[in-house]
Every structure is written in C-alpha cells, then in structure tokens.
Amino acid sequence: MIRASGLTKSYKAVQALAGLDLAVPEGKVLALLGPNGAGKTTAVRCLTTLLKPDSGSATVAGIDVLADPAGARAKIGLSGQYAAVDEHLTGYENLVMVGRLYHLGKARAQARARELLERFDLTEAGDRPSKTYSGGMRRRLDLAGALVAEPPVLILDEPTTGLDVRSRQQMWDVIRELVASGATLLLTTQYLEEADRLADDIVVIDHGRAIAHGTADELKATTGGERIEVVLADVEDREAAVRTLAEVAVGDVRVSDNGRELSAAVSGRGAGHLLHVLQGFERDSVTVLDVGLRRPTLDDVFLSITGHAAEEAATTTGTDAPADTQEVAR
Amino acid sequence: MSTAVQALTDGWVVAQRNLIKIKRVPEVLVFVLISPIMFVLLFAFVFGGAIDPPGSVNYKEWLIAGIFAQTVVFGATFTGAGLAEDMQKGIIDRFRSLPMSGSAVLVGRTTSDVVYNILSLIIMALTGLLVGWRIREGIVDAILGFALLLLFAYAVSWVMAFVGMLVPSVEVINNASFIVIMPLTFVSNAFVPTESFDGVLRTIVEWNPVSTLTQSSRELFGNTGGFSPTDAWSMQNPVLYTLIWVAIILVVFAPLAVRQYRLTTSK
Ligand SMILES: Nc1ncnc2c1ncn2[C@@H]1O[C@H](COP(=O)(O)OP(=O)(O)OP(=O)(O)O)[C@@H](O)[C@H]1O
Ligand SMILES: [Mg+2]
C-alpha cells in the first residue's frame, strides 16, 4: 500500500535520506523508528508529496507520488510533526475548511466536522479558536484533519511526541481504532515502546537509511529483550541472588564491579519471571534496595545494532559509514 | 472539475478562512481603516491650500481620487505580508497535503484582500464626503471608478503575492513594498498635477499607471474641474491604458507567483 525505494534527499551539508526503502502492506502498521535527525520527517514529507526526493521512487495506494502528486494526496491523510491547524479558526472551522478543500461539499464537510470533533473529544472546544487549545487537543484536531476524507492511507509524524501520559494513551487508542477500521498506517516515533504497541513492523532508521527491520520482538531480541535489574542491600547476598536470577535468565547474569548491581536478560513474560525472582529472594532472605523490569529502549536497540548510542550516532555524521541494513531474525 | 474552476472554488474557501481572521483579530482591521482616514484628513488639511490644481476645481476634491489610488495600491502590501505570514505557519503543510488547487492559497489571499480594499474605499469615500469631496458624474460612472480602483489594486496584489513568495518575511515585505510603491505613487499625478513636472519626470508621470488610474477616477467621479489632461496617449485614454496594465500585470505576475509558491513550498 505504501512503497518507497531508494529515496535520497540532501540538504547543503547533510544527507537527510540516503537511499531509504520501505513497504507497508495494506491494513498494516509500520513504525519508522529513529532518533532526532534520523530523517523521519524528511521521509514522511517525500511520501506525502510535500518534498521532492533527489532520487528514488514512492507509490501510495498504487499511485506514483512523483508522477501524480494530486492523485496521491487524495489517498493520504497526513498529520505532520507540528500540528497544521489555523490558530484563528475554531476546531470546527478548521475541519470544515479541510473538508471543503477535499471537495466533499459544504453540507457533507460540516457534518463530517461535527462527527470528528465528537470522536476526538473536542465537541466542547469545537467552537473556540484553536489558539486556545492545549498541545494534546491541537494534535488531536490535526489528526482529525487528516481523517476528514477517510483516506485509506494514514501517515503520522511523531503523533505522541510532547503529549502527557493520558493524551498519549488516548492517541494510541485512536490509532488502534483506525487500524481496526482497515487503514494502512505509517507512523514515526522515537520510542521503541510506542512502535512496539502500535506497529506490526518496525524500520529503524539512522542517517537517512534503514539500519534494521523486524517486529518489535525481533528487534528486542537483538538486545536480549527485557532485563530484570536488582540492586542488593548487602553484597553478602550476591551468590544467592545470582543463583535465583540464573533460573530465569537468558544467557549470563551480569554483575557490576561493586558486586551489588545485578542484571539478567529474560525472554517472554517479564512480569512472571520477576515474580519468580522475588519469591526466590524472599525464600533466601535476600534484601534488595531496588528491583525492576526494564524494557529495552531505542537506545538499547541502537547500541546493539550499531555498537554505539543514538546520540553519538547523530553527531558523527559522515565520519563512520552507516551500518548495512540488517534483517533481524528472519 | 477544470483547473481554473477548481482554483476559484478552492481559492474562495481559503478566502473565507482569511476573512474569519478579520473577525477574530479586529485590531488588524482598525489599522487598515484608520490609515486611509488619516491620509484623507492629512492631505486635505495640510496640503489642501498649498497646491493649486489646474482648472476651476478645488484641491481637496481633486486630491481624493489620488488618495484612493495611493491607498488601494499600498493595500497590496497586506497581500504580500499575509502570504509571507501564511508560509511560516503550520497550516501551509495542511494545505499542501490536500488535493486542492496549487494556486488556491494565492487566489484566496488576493480575493480576501479585495474585501479590505472595498472597506477602505467605503471609509475613505465617507471621510471624503465629510471634507467636501463630491461625486459629480452619474452613479454608474462612479461605480465604474471604484471598480477600476479595485481591479488595479487586485492586479498589484499579485505582484506583492509574488514578492511575498520570494521573500517570506513580513518585515522585508513591508519595507520592500514601501520602496517600490512610494515612488510609484509620488511620481504620479496623485497629489501634484502633471503639469508641475518637467522633462523626463513628466513623461514618467504621464505613463505611470498610477497616474492614469488617478486620472480615470477623477474623470469618472467628475473631479477634473473641466480641465483636460496632457497630450500623452495614456492620459487621453486613461481607462483603457490602466486596463492594459491590469491585464499585463496579471498575465505576468499571477503565473510567476504560483510558480514561486510551488518552488517555495517544495523545498
Ligand atoms: N530544510 C532543511 N534544511 C537543511 N537541513 C535540513 C532541512 N530539513 C531537515 N534537515 C536535516 O536533515 C536531517 C534529517 O531531518 P529530519 O527532520 O528528517 O529528522 P527527523 O528524524 O524527523 O528528526 P526529529 O526526530 O528531530 O523530528 C537533519 O540532519 C536535519 O538537520
Ligand atoms: Mg521529525
């Protein structure tokens, strides 16, 4: 449904895209995961006809975005990184305007605007200028704008960045509903957790190219998945603690130099393993200062794929050749 | 839908959006309307006695058409500034992601600015009537006079739309338009009779479309005091000559502005 191959785009000094390939089958969700400056927004802008790539090609719903941009736009709902709403217009007026520019006709555009305000919990605020909206409300209004014409393909650039926990949860719910109703979706994010929750498939990008591709589980597997981390109150308990951790660990139990911080990679249901570990500690009277389950972050994935951390990667542009795309555990 | 029809219908939707802003930020309107009032009063009372227009007409009455012309031409600055502001706002990305006409943003802005000009003409006409200006030809001629002013202003706003696309910064636009429009209106017969210019300057004044626009308005409002214009063809046929300029400006600058819009937005 969405297909890009060999997209490149350079700005004066930076190569924002360096031959990006991706494909999203109909009805699926692809997350484009990458740190600041990886090229996510540039990729989104190329796919949505806002930017002409230097080379490469892309099709959306079978339409070549370079040859027929207007046709492609009719198939795409875009919600960009920064909310594209008119601040002087009310939420309602914003949506009606978008509907009319999609040529729905005035009556249809008005009905659709009310429908969407209702759906995005904006009915009450709908008749206020959007200037008065909170960041989360503006984001929702922007997404509503993308949905006005019920496009089969949705492209969302960092839909939850800057939102609080509750708004993020709401946004996730909305996105899940959209997918359930059959939309094909491409979203970008900086959070592995978000990609994990929403996407069927994840492409990790850095320096404008895909450096890894797989499901969330496959990617996490490259980092050893979730880890149980323990800080002991007393070094004396180390042996007992390591023994218990070893029962659930995948691979070795790591012990810090001071001998009090232990960590073990686990697979599958981390919470179950954690319970098992805690019961073992209770049995052996091991006292802990801290114990927890840590999910791998984008940083961990980065570290394991590229051998260096994301921030570091972002500042060494051009000095080290980007790693080749790696098909993870296929 | 044909592209032209689509440009107009989409442009109208964008124009409505711009007009809503007038409602929401009425302060803008206050400035749009106060400056013409100021112009009429300043020129009428400060220069009113200083300059002797040709013929039997009094200067105040003769001057009003010049102020009308100057004000609507200056109004084009709003087009450039409004567009420059739009280009910096997120909404442009929404417009660009819609299957709408590529020129709708420009058509919308130039159209909604006609409304500004209509309002400022009404205000100026009322102020003018208060200080002694009178329409001395038929009402049809007067309406044609206003229509010509609006038409010419519409054409000039496409020039500023182009400039607005070229340098998307409100401050630059304001200064740029001052630099261009100021001489255009002062080296014309808007405030000073053509006869008081000599040599090359006089030729420039005679062929300056702002002069012919002013001359047309004076004739259509009946404010010439029965005095005939100079011999230049442009001054003898001011309406036709002004219309030719309108056509040329639109044919050249509308496509240029649309092209520049595409270039600017696809960077
Ligand atoms: N208009 C531009 N002019 C110059 N450089 C640009 C421009 N747009 C993007 N870049 C550069 O291209 C690279 C990729 O930018 P892009 O916005 O695609 O990153 P991103 O993955 O969306 O980052 P973020 O998470 O911060 O939004 C960056 O190095 C950025 O500085
Ligand atoms: Mg971005």
XYZ file of C-alpha atoms and ligand atoms in Angstrom:
629
model
C 0.000 0.000 0.000
C 2.954 2.287 0.725
C 6.206 1.559 -1.005
C 9.385 3.574 -1.211
C 12.611 2.606 -2.822
C 15.983 4.249 -2.832
C 14.748 7.621 -1.555
C 17.537 10.149 -1.204
C 17.423 13.789 -0.218
C 20.305 16.077 0.621
C 20.353 19.487 2.172
C 23.512 21.531 1.736
C 25.700 19.776 4.268
C 23.502 16.925 5.419
C 22.233 13.876 3.673
C 18.797 13.589 5.251
C 17.856 10.448 3.294
C 20.470 8.085 1.969
C 18.525 5.506 -0.008
C 15.582 4.582 2.150
C 13.449 1.580 1.230
C 10.259 0.631 2.953
C 6.990 -1.122 2.293
C 3.729 -1.260 4.203
C 1.189 -3.892 3.157
C -2.498 -2.982 3.131
C -4.070 -2.788 6.576
C -0.725 -2.963 8.378
C 1.145 -0.538 10.584
C 4.769 0.313 10.038
C 6.723 2.340 12.568
C 9.686 4.318 11.401
C 11.843 4.442 14.489
C 14.805 6.736 14.846
C 16.485 9.393 16.939
C 16.424 13.161 16.269
C 17.706 13.991 12.829
C 17.484 10.417 11.543
C 15.428 11.529 8.556
C 11.931 10.541 9.674
C 10.265 13.815 8.817
C 12.116 14.021 5.527
C 10.869 10.539 4.639
C 7.313 11.478 5.576
C 7.471 14.652 3.509
C 8.716 12.749 0.479
C 5.965 10.150 0.788
C 3.264 12.788 1.178
C 4.364 14.859 -1.849
C 5.454 17.807 0.286
C 9.043 17.308 -0.730
C 10.627 16.082 -3.911
C 13.314 13.495 -3.258
C 16.609 13.873 -5.119
C 16.230 10.339 -6.363
C 14.253 7.200 -5.727
C 10.572 6.500 -6.103
C 7.497 6.002 -3.992
C 3.963 4.824 -4.512
C 0.980 5.170 -2.230
C -2.140 3.123 -2.908
C -0.639 2.257 -6.264
C -0.168 5.900 -7.256
C 3.285 7.218 -8.044
C 3.709 10.223 -5.743
C 6.147 11.911 -8.103
C 4.118 11.427 -11.272
C 0.692 12.167 -9.803
C 1.039 14.109 -6.553
C -2.558 15.321 -6.558
C -3.835 11.776 -7.002
C -1.621 10.534 -4.185
C -2.767 13.315 -1.848
C -6.355 12.220 -2.279
C -5.368 8.835 -0.782
C -3.255 10.095 2.109
C -4.202 11.574 5.451
C -1.193 13.349 6.920
C -0.610 14.510 10.428
C 2.767 16.189 10.477
C 5.220 16.616 13.330
C 3.866 20.080 14.084
C 0.101 20.470 14.152
C -1.060 22.030 10.872
C -4.107 23.888 12.099
C -5.132 27.508 11.668
C -4.970 29.089 15.075
C -7.537 31.798 14.363
C -10.139 29.309 13.184
C -12.161 27.231 15.608
C -11.721 23.476 15.611
C -14.973 23.181 13.687
C -13.988 25.777 11.102
C -10.634 24.111 10.608
C -12.262 20.769 9.843
C -14.968 22.241 7.601
C -12.306 24.065 5.624
C -10.303 20.878 5.171
C -13.457 19.010 4.137
C -14.289 21.614 1.539
C -10.769 21.555 0.179
C -11.214 17.791 -0.185
C -14.277 18.764 -2.245
C -16.752 16.989 -0.017
C -19.317 19.750 -0.494
C -20.357 22.179 2.196
C -23.068 20.137 3.909
C -21.017 16.955 3.943
C -17.956 18.838 5.205
C -19.960 20.313 8.061
C -21.459 17.000 9.095
C -18.068 15.336 8.939
C -16.514 18.086 11.068
C -19.066 17.559 13.846
C -18.575 13.810 13.646
C -14.808 14.096 14.023
C -14.971 16.629 16.860
C -17.210 14.204 18.701
C -14.895 11.316 18.040
C -11.793 13.185 19.202
C -13.429 14.509 22.317
C -13.330 18.080 21.055
C -17.048 18.846 20.805
C -16.941 21.257 23.704
C -13.857 23.071 22.450
C -15.048 22.884 18.852
C -16.320 26.439 18.693
C -13.271 28.044 20.272
C -10.338 29.331 18.206
C -7.755 26.567 18.156
C -5.217 29.042 19.500
C -6.737 28.334 22.898
C -6.175 24.569 22.641
C -3.627 22.595 24.626
C -0.879 20.765 22.751
C -2.765 17.490 23.014
C -6.015 18.998 21.729
C -4.221 20.617 18.822
C -2.613 17.308 17.969
C -5.991 15.586 18.014
C -7.502 18.306 15.851
C -4.662 17.869 13.395
C -5.223 14.121 13.261
C -8.956 14.745 12.803
C -7.990 16.939 9.836
C -6.068 14.045 8.353
C -9.148 11.819 8.630
C -11.705 14.150 7.086
C -11.838 12.377 3.743
C -11.458 8.887 5.254
C -8.226 8.252 3.370
C -7.101 4.636 3.050
C -3.517 5.543 3.979
C -2.505 7.460 7.081
C 0.920 8.916 7.708
C 1.600 10.301 11.172
C 4.861 12.014 12.086
C 5.607 11.590 15.803
C 1.926 11.624 16.782
C 2.616 11.470 20.522
C 5.791 13.479 20.998
C 5.177 16.147 23.591
C 1.954 14.611 24.897
C 1.424 13.662 28.522
C 0.763 10.078 29.521
C -3.007 10.356 29.341
C -3.072 12.116 25.965
C -0.592 9.609 24.617
C -2.817 6.771 25.759
C -5.792 8.439 24.062
C -3.796 8.885 20.889
C -2.819 5.220 20.937
C -6.450 4.220 21.334
C -7.444 6.378 18.383
C -4.668 4.927 16.248
C -5.680 1.373 17.151
C -9.272 2.124 16.178
C -8.121 3.486 12.852
C -6.150 0.356 12.148
C -9.058 -1.820 13.218
C -11.217 0.002 10.696
C -8.829 -1.075 7.948
C -6.475 1.871 7.447
C -2.890 1.366 6.373
C -0.626 3.338 8.621
C 2.905 4.626 8.702
C 3.982 6.388 11.844
C 7.277 7.725 13.043
C 8.410 7.702 16.618
C 11.446 7.970 18.834
C 10.097 5.408 21.274
C 10.528 1.701 20.873
C 7.678 1.203 23.315
C 5.299 3.104 21.067
C 6.391 1.214 17.990
C 6.004 -1.965 20.000
C 2.422 -1.191 20.989
C 1.174 0.017 17.652
C 3.199 -1.440 14.827
C 3.243 -4.779 13.029
C 6.614 -3.973 11.661
C 9.421 -1.613 12.586
C 12.099 0.001 10.467
C 14.882 1.577 12.478
C 16.458 4.472 10.647
C 19.576 6.466 11.217
C 21.494 8.787 8.906
C 18.636 8.534 6.446
C 18.739 4.808 5.881
C 17.184 1.718 7.366
C 19.614 0.037 9.716
C 17.298 -2.674 10.980
C 13.943 -4.118 10.142
C 11.732 -6.525 12.025
C 8.919 -6.896 14.517
C 9.246 -5.376 17.943
C 10.084 -8.767 19.431
C 12.727 -9.439 16.857
C 14.362 -6.100 17.498
C 14.225 -6.543 21.207
C 15.734 -9.966 20.837
C 18.864 -8.329 19.466
C 19.223 -6.548 22.771
C 18.294 -9.570 24.861
C 14.722 -8.390 25.400
C 13.622 -7.220 28.822
C 16.039 -7.258 31.725
C 15.489 -7.772 35.409
C 17.691 -5.374 37.346
C 18.457 -5.742 41.030
C 20.369 -3.588 43.479
C 21.348 -5.559 46.583
C 21.348 -4.067 50.058
C 24.147 -6.389 51.120
C 26.959 -7.794 48.959
C 26.860 -10.990 51.043
C 23.594 -11.930 49.310
C 25.200 -11.909 45.892
C 25.627 -15.619 45.398
C 22.053 -16.440 46.391
C 20.716 -13.666 44.234
C 22.708 -14.729 41.178
C 21.511 -18.312 41.630
C 17.869 -17.192 41.618
C 18.348 -14.892 38.651
C 20.078 -17.628 36.688
C 16.885 -19.708 36.893
C 15.093 -17.227 34.617
C 17.961 -15.583 32.747
C 18.697 -15.898 29.063
C 22.493 -16.010 28.988
C 24.711 -14.860 31.817
C 23.701 -12.830 34.831
C 25.673 -9.587 34.752
C 27.251 -8.410 37.968
C 28.599 -4.893 38.418
C 32.122 -4.242 39.681
C 30.935 -3.410 43.163
C 29.007 -6.666 43.198
C 25.715 -5.131 44.241
C 24.049 -4.409 40.932
C 22.850 -7.454 39.032
C 21.034 -7.704 35.771
C 19.649 -10.557 33.738
C 18.035 -10.682 30.317
C 14.732 -12.553 30.266
C 12.513 -13.676 27.440
C 8.742 -13.763 27.120
C 6.638 -12.576 30.007
C 8.966 -10.478 32.110
C 6.493 -9.932 34.933
C 6.175 -13.675 35.579
C 9.946 -14.022 35.784
C 10.129 -11.061 38.120
C 7.620 -12.676 40.454
C 9.655 -15.857 40.424
C 12.800 -13.905 41.291
C 11.118 -12.051 44.120
C 9.804 -15.294 45.595
C 13.337 -16.714 45.451
C 14.703 -13.637 47.238
C 12.006 -13.969 49.901
C 12.865 -17.621 50.418
C 16.605 -16.908 50.714
C 16.090 -13.703 52.741
C 17.871 -11.584 50.136
C 17.285 -7.887 50.876
C 17.180 -5.517 47.903
C 17.288 -1.730 47.594
C 15.740 -1.774 44.188
C 14.397 -4.354 41.802
C 12.687 -3.826 38.498
C 11.920 -4.891 34.983
C 13.463 -2.725 32.345
C 12.182 -2.735 28.778
C 14.747 -2.149 26.108
C 14.641 1.392 24.816
C 15.510 2.713 21.409
C 18.937 3.367 22.845
C 19.437 -0.293 23.702
C 18.355 -1.338 20.229
C 20.681 1.218 18.760
C 23.521 0.131 20.891
C 23.161 -3.451 19.891
C 22.717 -2.755 16.177
C 25.290 -0.073 15.598
C 27.570 -0.633 18.533
C 27.181 2.970 19.618
C 24.476 5.027 21.273
C 21.939 7.063 19.318
C 23.187 10.496 20.376
C 26.688 9.560 19.487
C 25.474 8.335 16.118
C 23.772 11.629 15.451
C 26.909 13.659 15.985
C 29.290 11.581 13.964
C 27.570 12.138 10.632
C 29.892 11.359 7.802
C 32.783 10.063 9.842
C 31.696 6.447 10.034
C 29.935 4.559 7.299
C 26.373 3.663 8.294
C 25.885 0.002 9.059
C 24.210 -2.012 6.360
C 20.586 -2.908 6.770
C 20.304 -5.903 8.932
C 17.384 -8.298 8.632
C 16.826 -9.249 12.207
C 15.961 -12.837 12.969
C 14.078 -13.534 9.761
C -13.503 19.960 -12.387
C -11.359 22.086 -14.643
C -8.251 23.548 -13.042
C -9.463 27.136 -13.381
C -12.796 26.400 -11.734
C -11.067 24.435 -9.003
C -8.624 27.272 -8.362
C -11.571 29.614 -7.891
C -13.684 27.360 -5.676
C -10.703 26.305 -3.526
C -9.496 29.898 -3.516
C -12.851 31.007 -2.198
C -12.626 28.527 0.693
C -9.186 29.935 1.567
C -10.518 33.493 1.208
C -13.267 32.703 3.702
C -10.629 31.456 6.099
C -8.750 34.762 5.747
C -11.941 36.712 6.327
C -12.649 34.791 9.523
C -9.336 36.112 10.776
C -10.589 39.673 10.324
C -13.457 38.755 12.603
C -11.164 37.138 15.185
C -8.442 39.795 15.185
C -10.386 43.006 14.583
C -7.336 45.047 15.628
C -5.885 44.416 12.166
C -8.952 45.977 10.619
C -8.649 49.075 12.750
C -5.247 49.772 11.276
C -6.428 49.003 7.774
C -9.192 51.543 8.151
C -7.571 54.255 10.196
C -4.688 54.921 7.853
C -6.951 55.879 4.892
C -8.920 58.241 7.132
C -5.645 59.754 8.247
C -4.492 60.141 4.663
C -7.651 61.929 3.591
C -7.548 64.302 6.535
C -3.813 64.952 6.360
C -3.736 65.700 2.672
C -6.947 67.678 2.707
C -5.927 69.937 5.561
C -2.143 70.010 5.408
C -1.629 70.302 1.664
C -5.153 71.428 0.908
C -4.262 75.070 0.462
C -0.689 74.675 -0.689
C -1.202 73.267 -4.156
C -3.209 74.809 -6.914
C -4.720 72.216 -9.234
C -5.441 73.142 -12.843
C -8.873 74.363 -13.851
C -11.551 75.514 -11.535
C -11.642 72.528 -9.215
C -10.700 72.855 -5.569
C -7.663 70.868 -4.471
C -9.403 68.791 -1.813
C -11.900 67.460 -4.291
C -9.236 66.895 -6.909
C -6.963 65.171 -4.393
C -9.360 62.488 -3.168
C -9.003 60.299 -6.269
C -5.228 60.382 -5.774
C -5.596 59.260 -2.190
C -7.958 56.479 -3.258
C -5.390 55.304 -5.785
C -2.476 55.505 -3.399
C -4.293 53.703 -0.603
C -5.544 50.763 -2.637
C -2.133 50.319 -4.254
C -0.489 50.347 -0.827
C -3.110 47.825 0.279
C -1.252 45.243 -1.795
C 1.331 45.181 0.956
C -1.203 43.267 3.020
C -1.310 40.573 0.384
C 2.426 40.092 0.481
C 2.639 40.287 4.251
C -0.365 37.992 4.754
C 1.102 35.372 2.457
C 4.548 35.667 3.978
C 2.945 35.027 7.344
C 0.977 32.063 5.989
C 4.142 30.499 4.658
C 5.635 30.435 8.126
C 2.573 28.821 9.677
C 1.918 25.114 10.028
C -1.359 25.407 8.123
C 0.558 25.594 4.847
C 1.544 21.943 5.326
C -2.126 21.038 5.695
C -2.978 22.945 2.529
C -0.135 21.257 0.717
C -1.217 17.797 1.774
C -4.721 18.293 0.380
C -5.727 17.512 -3.201
C -6.567 21.167 -3.715
C -5.576 23.582 -6.435
C -1.941 24.678 -6.229
C -2.897 28.312 -6.661
C -5.782 28.367 -4.176
C -3.719 29.867 -1.363
C -2.761 32.796 -3.601
C -6.191 33.174 -5.194
C -7.719 33.098 -1.714
C -5.411 35.758 -0.334
C -5.747 38.147 -3.270
C -9.522 37.691 -3.169
C -9.900 38.341 0.543
C -7.740 41.443 0.176
C -10.333 42.857 -2.228
C -12.620 42.934 0.797
C -10.044 45.018 2.685
C -9.902 47.420 -0.237
C -13.678 47.670 -0.501
C -13.861 48.527 3.185
C -11.117 51.100 2.967
C -12.692 52.700 -0.132
C -16.013 52.997 1.689
C -14.329 54.587 4.695
C -12.312 56.950 2.518
C -15.349 57.941 0.468
C -17.299 58.762 3.623
C -14.413 60.746 5.077
C -14.033 62.468 1.719
C -17.695 63.439 1.633
C -17.256 64.956 5.090
C -14.394 67.169 3.993
C -16.130 68.363 0.859
C -15.482 65.769 -1.862
C -18.434 65.268 -4.224
C -19.284 62.805 -6.981
C -20.212 64.998 -9.940
C -20.824 62.431 -12.685
C -23.525 59.761 -12.804
C -23.654 56.996 -10.233
C -22.794 54.409 -12.899
C -19.588 56.252 -13.711
C -18.745 56.492 -10.034
C -19.244 52.748 -9.598
C -17.030 52.154 -12.619
C -14.451 54.402 -10.964
C -14.454 52.323 -7.789
C -14.407 49.106 -9.812
C -11.335 50.257 -11.710
C -9.563 51.118 -8.464
C -10.354 47.661 -7.081
C -9.298 45.935 -10.280
C -5.960 47.712 -10.399
C -5.382 47.021 -6.706
C -6.177 43.362 -7.353
C -3.534 43.227 -10.070
C -0.917 44.893 -7.859
C -1.680 42.458 -5.057
C -0.495 39.666 -7.384
C 2.811 41.491 -7.717
C 3.102 41.569 -3.947
C 1.976 37.936 -3.762
C 4.975 37.115 -5.924
C 7.264 39.184 -3.715
C 5.726 37.502 -0.657
C 6.676 34.103 -2.089
C 10.161 35.307 -2.951
C 10.984 36.682 0.499
C 8.738 35.034 3.045
C 9.332 37.545 5.826
C 6.760 40.084 6.880
C 9.293 42.795 7.758
C 11.078 42.544 4.434
C 7.772 42.733 2.566
C 6.720 45.858 4.389
C 9.966 47.595 3.576
C 10.167 46.301 0.029
C 6.668 47.450 -0.794
C 7.384 50.863 0.688
C 10.437 51.215 -1.521
C 8.513 50.278 -4.663
C 5.104 51.776 -4.055
C 6.188 55.066 -2.522
C 7.920 56.395 -5.673
C 5.208 54.882 -7.844
C 2.538 56.940 -6.128
C 4.592 60.084 -5.590
C 5.974 60.281 -9.118
C 2.410 60.440 -10.389
C -0.368 62.946 -10.614
C -1.973 61.625 -7.443
C -1.019 64.610 -5.301
C 0.593 67.018 -7.745
C -0.728 67.996 -11.192
C 1.099 66.506 -14.184
C 1.875 69.998 -15.428
C 4.134 70.733 -12.500
C 6.590 68.023 -13.578
C 9.188 68.761 -16.261
C 11.101 66.797 -18.861
C 11.708 63.102 -18.324
C 9.929 63.121 -14.994
C 6.819 64.407 -16.713
C 6.921 61.589 -19.250
C 7.271 59.097 -16.430
C 4.319 60.650 -14.644
C 2.220 60.548 -17.790
C 2.891 56.879 -18.428
C 2.792 55.770 -14.812
C -0.319 53.596 -14.433
C -0.970 55.103 -11.025
C -1.383 58.448 -12.816
C -3.801 57.031 -15.344
C -5.686 55.223 -12.596
C -5.985 58.539 -10.763
C -6.925 60.345 -13.945
C -9.599 57.729 -14.716
C -11.081 58.088 -11.238
C -11.087 61.873 -11.494
C -12.919 61.660 -14.793
C -15.385 59.042 -13.605
C -16.117 60.900 -10.356
C -16.254 64.236 -12.181
C -13.437 65.806 -10.216
C -11.301 67.167 -13.078
C -12.809 70.622 -12.862
C -13.321 70.536 -16.616
C -9.600 70.712 -17.227
C -8.185 68.460 -19.972
C -5.248 66.172 -19.281
C -1.876 66.488 -21.036
C -1.452 65.181 -24.565
C 0.132 61.800 -23.905
C -1.943 58.925 -25.251
C -2.028 57.329 -21.819
C -3.545 60.430 -20.279
C -6.002 60.835 -23.138
C -7.222 57.223 -22.743
C -6.615 56.612 -19.048
C -9.212 53.863 -18.516
C -8.066 51.810 -21.476
C -4.405 52.366 -20.622
C -4.999 51.329 -16.994
C -6.864 48.214 -18.094
C -3.975 47.256 -20.351
C -1.681 47.472 -17.320
C -4.057 45.360 -15.250
C -4.011 42.695 -17.946
C -0.231 42.771 -18.318
C 0.404 42.598 -14.565
C -1.998 39.685 -14.136
C -0.642 37.742 -17.088
C 2.939 38.169 -15.893
C 2.713 38.046 -12.137
C -0.072 35.561 -11.412
C 1.827 32.661 -13.046
C 5.102 33.870 -11.534
C 3.563 33.934 -8.056
C 2.039 30.475 -8.469
C 5.338 29.083 -9.720
C 7.206 30.674 -6.827
C 4.644 29.250 -4.388
C 5.337 25.758 -5.704
C 9.088 26.289 -5.510
C 8.985 27.730 -2.013
C 6.748 25.040 -0.608
C 8.599 22.078 -2.068
C 11.963 22.946 -0.544
N 15.043 22.285 5.346
C 16.198 21.755 5.776
N 17.366 22.369 5.541
C 18.537 21.833 5.947
N 18.648 20.676 6.607
C 17.519 20.011 6.893
C 16.237 20.509 6.493
N 15.298 19.636 6.906
C 15.958 18.641 7.529
N 17.284 18.848 7.526
C 18.310 17.958 8.089
O 18.066 16.660 7.637
C 18.268 15.722 8.671
C 17.027 14.894 8.870
O 15.999 15.715 9.358
P 14.551 15.176 9.719
O 13.734 16.356 10.066
O 14.055 14.305 8.626
O 14.827 14.304 11.020
P 13.788 13.597 11.996
O 14.133 12.163 12.010
O 12.405 13.951 11.619
O 14.181 14.251 13.381
P 13.255 14.664 14.631
O 13.069 13.450 15.455
O 14.092 15.692 15.324
O 11.992 15.244 14.094
C 18.670 16.528 9.899
O 20.077 16.473 9.999
C 18.218 17.917 9.591
O 19.069 18.867 10.176
Mg 10.902 14.938 12.539
